[in-house]
Coordinates of C-alpha atoms and ligand atoms in Angstrom, one line a residue:
M1 CA 0.1 0.3 -0.2
P2 CA 1.4 3.4 -1.0
S3 CA 2.0 6.1 1.6
A4 CA 1.3 9.7 1.7
L5 CA 1.9 12.6 4.1
I6 CA -0.4 15.7 4.0
T7 CA 0.4 19.0 5.8
G8 CA -2.8 20.8 6.8
A9 CA -4.7 17.8 5.8
T10 CA -7.6 18.9 8.2
A11 CA -9.9 21.6 6.1
G12 CA -9.2 23.0 2.8
I13 CA -7.4 21.4 -0.3
G14 CA -5.3 19.1 2.0
A15 CA -8.5 17.5 3.4
A16 CA -9.6 17.2 -0.2
F17 CA -5.9 15.5 -0.7
A18 CA -6.6 12.9 2.2
R19 CA -10.0 12.0 0.9
R20 CA -8.8 11.6 -2.7
L21 CA -5.5 9.9 -1.8
A22 CA -7.6 7.7 0.7
A23 CA -9.7 6.5 -2.3
D24 CA -6.8 5.9 -4.0
G25 CA -6.0 3.1 -1.4
F26 CA -2.8 5.1 0.4
S27 CA -2.6 5.0 3.8
L28 CA -1.9 8.1 5.1
V29 CA -0.3 10.5 7.7
L30 CA -2.2 13.3 8.6
V31 CA 0.0 16.8 9.7
A32 CA -1.7 19.7 11.0
R33 CA -1.6 21.7 14.7
D34 CA -5.1 21.2 15.9
E35 CA -5.1 17.4 17.4
K36 CA -8.5 17.0 18.0
R37 CA -9.6 17.8 14.5
L38 CA -6.9 15.4 12.8
R39 CA -8.1 12.5 14.8
S40 CA -11.8 12.9 14.1
S41 CA -10.6 13.2 10.2
A42 CA -8.6 10.3 10.3
E43 CA -10.9 8.4 12.1
E44 CA -13.7 9.4 8.9
L45 CA -11.2 8.6 6.4
R46 CA -10.6 5.2 7.9
L47 CA -14.3 4.6 8.5
R48 CA -15.2 5.6 5.1
Y49 CA -12.1 4.0 2.8
G50 CA -10.6 1.3 4.8
V51 CA -7.2 3.0 5.2
E52 CA -4.5 3.6 8.0
A53 CA -4.4 7.3 8.6
E54 CA -1.9 8.0 11.1
V55 CA -2.0 11.6 13.2
L56 CA 0.7 13.7 13.5
P57 CA -0.2 16.8 15.2
A58 CA 2.7 19.7 14.6
D59 CA 2.7 23.3 14.3
L60 CA 5.2 23.7 11.2
T61 CA 6.4 27.2 12.0
A62 CA 8.1 25.7 15.1
E63 CA 11.0 24.0 15.2
D64 CA 9.7 21.1 17.3
G65 CA 7.0 20.4 15.0
L66 CA 9.4 20.5 11.7
T67 CA 11.8 18.2 13.4
A68 CA 8.9 15.8 14.3
V69 CA 7.6 15.8 10.6
E70 CA 11.0 15.3 9.3
E71 CA 11.8 12.5 11.2
R72 CA 8.5 10.6 9.7
L73 CA 9.7 11.5 6.4
R74 CA 12.9 9.9 6.5
G75 CA 11.0 6.7 7.9
G76 CA 9.8 6.7 4.2
I77 CA 6.7 8.0 2.5
D78 CA 5.7 7.7 -1.1
L79 CA 3.8 10.8 -1.6
L80 CA 4.3 14.2 -0.1
V81 CA 2.0 17.1 -0.2
N82 CA 3.3 20.2 1.2
N83 CA 0.2 22.2 1.2
A84 CA -0.2 23.8 4.8
G85 CA -0.7 27.6 4.4
F86 CA -2.2 31.2 5.5
G87 CA -2.7 34.2 4.1
H88 CA -2.8 37.7 5.7
P89 CA -5.4 40.3 5.6
G90 CA -3.8 43.7 5.4
A91 CA -1.8 45.1 3.0
F92 CA 2.2 44.3 2.7
L93 CA 3.4 47.7 5.1
E94 CA 0.6 46.8 7.5
V95 CA 1.2 43.1 8.2
P96 CA 3.6 43.1 11.9
V97 CA 7.0 41.7 10.5
A98 CA 6.3 38.6 13.4
D99 CA 3.6 37.5 11.0
E100 CA 5.6 37.8 7.5
L101 CA 8.5 35.6 9.2
R102 CA 5.8 33.0 10.5
M103 CA 4.4 32.9 6.8
L104 CA 7.9 32.4 5.4
K105 CA 8.4 29.6 7.9
L106 CA 5.5 28.0 6.7
H107 CA 5.4 28.6 2.9
C108 CA 9.3 28.3 2.3
E109 CA 11.7 26.7 5.0
A110 CA 8.7 23.9 6.1
V111 CA 8.3 23.3 2.1
L112 CA 12.4 23.2 1.8
R113 CA 13.0 21.0 4.7
L114 CA 10.2 18.5 4.5
T115 CA 11.1 18.1 0.6
L116 CA 14.4 17.4 1.4
A117 CA 13.9 15.0 4.4
A118 CA 11.5 13.5 1.4
L119 CA 13.4 12.9 -1.5
P120 CA 16.8 10.9 -0.5
G121 CA 14.5 8.0 0.5
M122 CA 12.7 8.4 -2.9
K123 CA 15.8 8.9 -4.8
E124 CA 16.8 5.6 -3.1
R125 CA 14.0 3.8 -4.3
D126 CA 13.9 5.4 -7.3
R127 CA 10.0 6.5 -6.9
G128 CA 8.0 8.7 -5.1
A129 CA 6.5 12.4 -5.7
V130 CA 6.4 15.8 -4.0
I131 CA 3.3 18.1 -4.3
N132 CA 4.0 21.9 -3.2
V133 CA 1.1 23.8 -2.9
A134 CA 1.7 27.3 -4.7
S135 CA -0.8 29.6 -5.9
V136 CA -2.1 31.6 -9.2
A137 CA -0.6 34.3 -6.8
A138 CA 3.1 33.3 -7.5
F139 CA 2.7 34.6 -11.2
F140 CA 1.4 38.2 -9.7
T141 CA 2.5 40.7 -7.4
R142 CA 1.3 40.9 -3.9
G143 CA 3.2 41.1 -1.0
T144 CA 5.0 38.3 0.8
Y145 CA 2.3 36.0 0.1
S146 CA 2.9 35.6 -3.5
A147 CA 6.9 35.9 -3.3
S148 CA 6.8 33.0 -1.2
K149 CA 4.3 31.4 -3.3
A150 CA 6.6 32.2 -6.4
W151 CA 9.6 30.7 -4.4
V152 CA 7.7 27.9 -4.0
V153 CA 7.3 27.3 -7.8
N154 CA 11.2 28.4 -8.6
F155 CA 12.3 25.7 -5.8
S156 CA 9.8 22.7 -7.1
E157 CA 10.9 23.6 -10.7
S158 CA 14.8 23.6 -10.0
A159 CA 13.9 19.8 -7.7
A160 CA 12.0 18.6 -11.0
A161 CA 14.7 19.7 -13.1
E162 CA 17.6 17.8 -11.0
L163 CA 15.3 14.7 -10.8
A164 CA 14.3 14.7 -14.6
G165 CA 15.7 11.0 -15.7
S166 CA 14.6 9.1 -12.5
R167 CA 11.1 8.2 -11.4
V168 CA 10.8 10.7 -8.8
R169 CA 8.7 13.4 -9.4
V170 CA 8.0 17.2 -7.6
M171 CA 5.7 19.6 -8.9
A172 CA 4.2 22.8 -8.0
L173 CA 0.4 22.9 -7.5
C174 CA -1.2 26.8 -8.6
P175 CA -4.4 26.9 -7.4
G176 CA -6.6 30.2 -8.1
F177 CA -9.5 31.3 -5.9
V178 CA -10.8 28.1 -3.5
R179 CA -13.7 27.9 -1.5
T180 CA -11.8 26.5 1.9
E181 CA -11.3 28.3 5.3
F182 CA -8.5 29.9 3.9
H183 CA -10.1 33.7 3.3
D184 CA -12.0 33.2 6.7
R185 CA -9.2 32.6 9.0
A186 CA -7.2 35.4 7.6
S187 CA -10.2 37.6 7.7
M188 CA -10.2 38.7 4.1
D189 CA -13.0 40.5 2.5
T190 CA -13.5 38.2 -0.8
S191 CA -16.9 40.5 -2.0
G192 CA -15.0 41.5 -4.7
I193 CA -13.9 38.2 -6.0
P194 CA -16.8 37.2 -8.7
G195 CA -18.5 33.6 -8.8
F196 CA -17.1 32.5 -12.1
L197 CA -13.7 32.6 -10.4
W198 CA -14.0 30.2 -7.2
L199 CA -12.9 26.7 -7.8
S200 CA -13.9 23.7 -5.7
A201 CA -10.9 22.0 -3.6
G202 CA -11.8 18.8 -4.9
D203 CA -11.5 19.5 -8.6
V204 CA -8.5 21.2 -7.7
V205 CA -7.2 18.3 -6.5
D206 CA -8.1 15.8 -9.3
A207 CA -6.6 18.2 -11.5
A208 CA -3.3 17.8 -9.7
M209 CA -3.4 14.1 -9.6
R210 CA -3.7 14.4 -13.6
D211 CA -1.0 16.8 -14.1
L212 CA 1.6 14.6 -11.7
A213 CA 0.8 11.3 -13.7
L214 CA 1.7 13.2 -16.5
G215 CA 4.8 14.5 -15.0
T216 CA 4.0 18.2 -15.1
W217 CA 6.1 20.6 -13.1
V218 CA 3.8 23.4 -12.8
S219 CA -0.1 22.5 -12.2
V220 CA -2.2 25.3 -12.7
P221 CA -5.9 23.9 -12.5
D222 CA -8.8 25.1 -14.6
L223 CA -8.6 26.7 -17.8
R224 CA -9.5 30.2 -16.7
Y225 CA -6.5 30.3 -14.4
K226 CA -4.2 28.9 -17.1
A227 CA -5.4 31.8 -19.2
I228 CA -5.0 34.3 -16.6
V229 CA -1.5 33.0 -15.6
A230 CA -0.8 33.3 -19.2
V231 CA -1.6 36.6 -19.2
G232 CA 0.1 37.4 -16.2
R233 CA 3.3 36.5 -17.4
L234 CA 3.3 38.5 -20.5
I235 CA 1.7 42.2 -18.7
P236 CA 4.5 44.3 -16.7
S237 CA 4.2 43.6 -13.0
S238 CA 3.0 46.8 -12.5
V239 CA -0.4 46.1 -14.4
A240 CA -0.6 42.6 -13.1
G241 CA 0.3 44.1 -9.7
R242 CA -2.8 46.7 -9.8
I243 CA -5.2 44.0 -11.1
S244 CA -4.4 41.6 -8.5
G245 CA -4.6 44.2 -5.5
R246 CA -8.3 44.8 -7.2
L247 CA -9.7 41.3 -6.5
G248 CA -8.3 40.7 -3.0
R249 CA -5.9 37.9 -2.2
R250 CA -5.3 34.4 -3.2
Ligands
NAP301 N1 -8.5 28.7 -0.7 C1 -7.5 29.4 -1.6 O1 -8.4 30.0 -2.6 C2 -6.0 28.9 -2.5 C3 -5.5 29.4 -3.3 C4 -4.4 29.2 -3.5 C5 -3.3 28.5 -2.9 N2 -4.1 28.2 -1.5 C6 -2.7 27.4 -0.7 O2 -3.5 26.3 -0.8 C7 -2.9 26.0 0.9 C8 -4.0 25.3 1.3 O3 -4.8 26.3 2.0 P1 -6.3 26.0 2.1 O4 -7.2 27.1 1.7 O5 -7.0 24.7 1.9 O6 -6.5 26.5 4.0 P2 -7.4 26.2 4.8 O7 -8.8 25.6 4.4 O8 -7.2 27.4 5.6 O9 -6.6 25.0 5.6 C9 -5.3 25.1 6.0 C10 -4.9 23.7 6.8 O10 -3.2 24.1 6.9 C11 -3.2 23.8 8.7 N3 -2.1 24.6 9.1 C12 -2.3 26.3 8.9 N4 -1.0 26.4 9.6 C13 -0.3 25.3 9.9 C14 0.7 25.4 10.4 N5 1.8 26.3 11.3 N6 1.5 23.9 11.1 C15 0.8 22.9 10.5 N7 -0.4 23.4 9.9 C16 -1.0 24.1 9.7 C17 -4.8 23.7 8.7 O11 -4.7 23.5 10.3 P3 -4.7 23.5 11.5 O12 -4.8 25.1 12.0 O13 -5.3 22.5 13.0 O14 -3.2 24.1 11.6 C18 -5.6 23.6 7.8 O15 -5.5 22.0 7.7 C19 -2.2 26.5 1.1 O16 -0.7 26.7 1.2 C20 -2.6 28.2 0.5 O17 -1.8 29.4 0.6 C21 -5.1 28.5 -1.4

């Protein structure tokens, strides 16, 4: 039975990954901070899909949490999904620096360290994959959030390039707006986001799994967002930044 470790597995995109991978027969290791919620998610997955679901409560912005998950990955995992993340409500200059650093720790340091903990075992077995959840925001200019997600995309592409020729895959997943707890947790006003731009977490995960099987390095689910990213790459960042500023954060 293949195994997968998912960070941020109790809500939104991470929970959708957990359901999809359980349905595909993976045994799971679920990571998040809220232990009670982790246990009830694991129980639900065990009952519904008949798979093993281990819980690993950890705050990935804290050294002990990161070390515990690194150690679990070194024990051998076939698929790592680096998904845990959060947003800020305010504009760049209004966000306290401690919050920005916490974001860099979760979006960059945790992704780096967990990927590096997982890859040696995968390389040795010549199979395995890492999905790093970035965002369409990576292609626009929107403070530390988009900068951290741009790092995730570039880092994942670099790792994928180094592993080309092996059977180990690394892919950045770049969703647009997805209906999850993300915006409420960040107290973001989403009233300016048109309804047609919202995606479901299940559809995002299905697209990600299709792209992973195809060997894609950067997965952008949904045609609407593929077009938005293509335009974002062509227009000057000063224009792209103003457009994304009107819509809010992803
Ligand atoms: N929703 C969107 O529109 C959207 C769009 C593009 C990209 N994304 C990206 O997708 C990923 C998942 O977002 P989501 O929308 O599914 O968010 P969500 O519904 O708010 O879920 C976040 C998950 O991450 C966990 N988490 C948060 N901080 C953590 C920490 N310090 N250590 C360990 N776990 C932590 C949460 O559980 P606990 O609170 O129990 O720790 C929860 O399971 C993020 O990387 C986000 O940037 C989201």
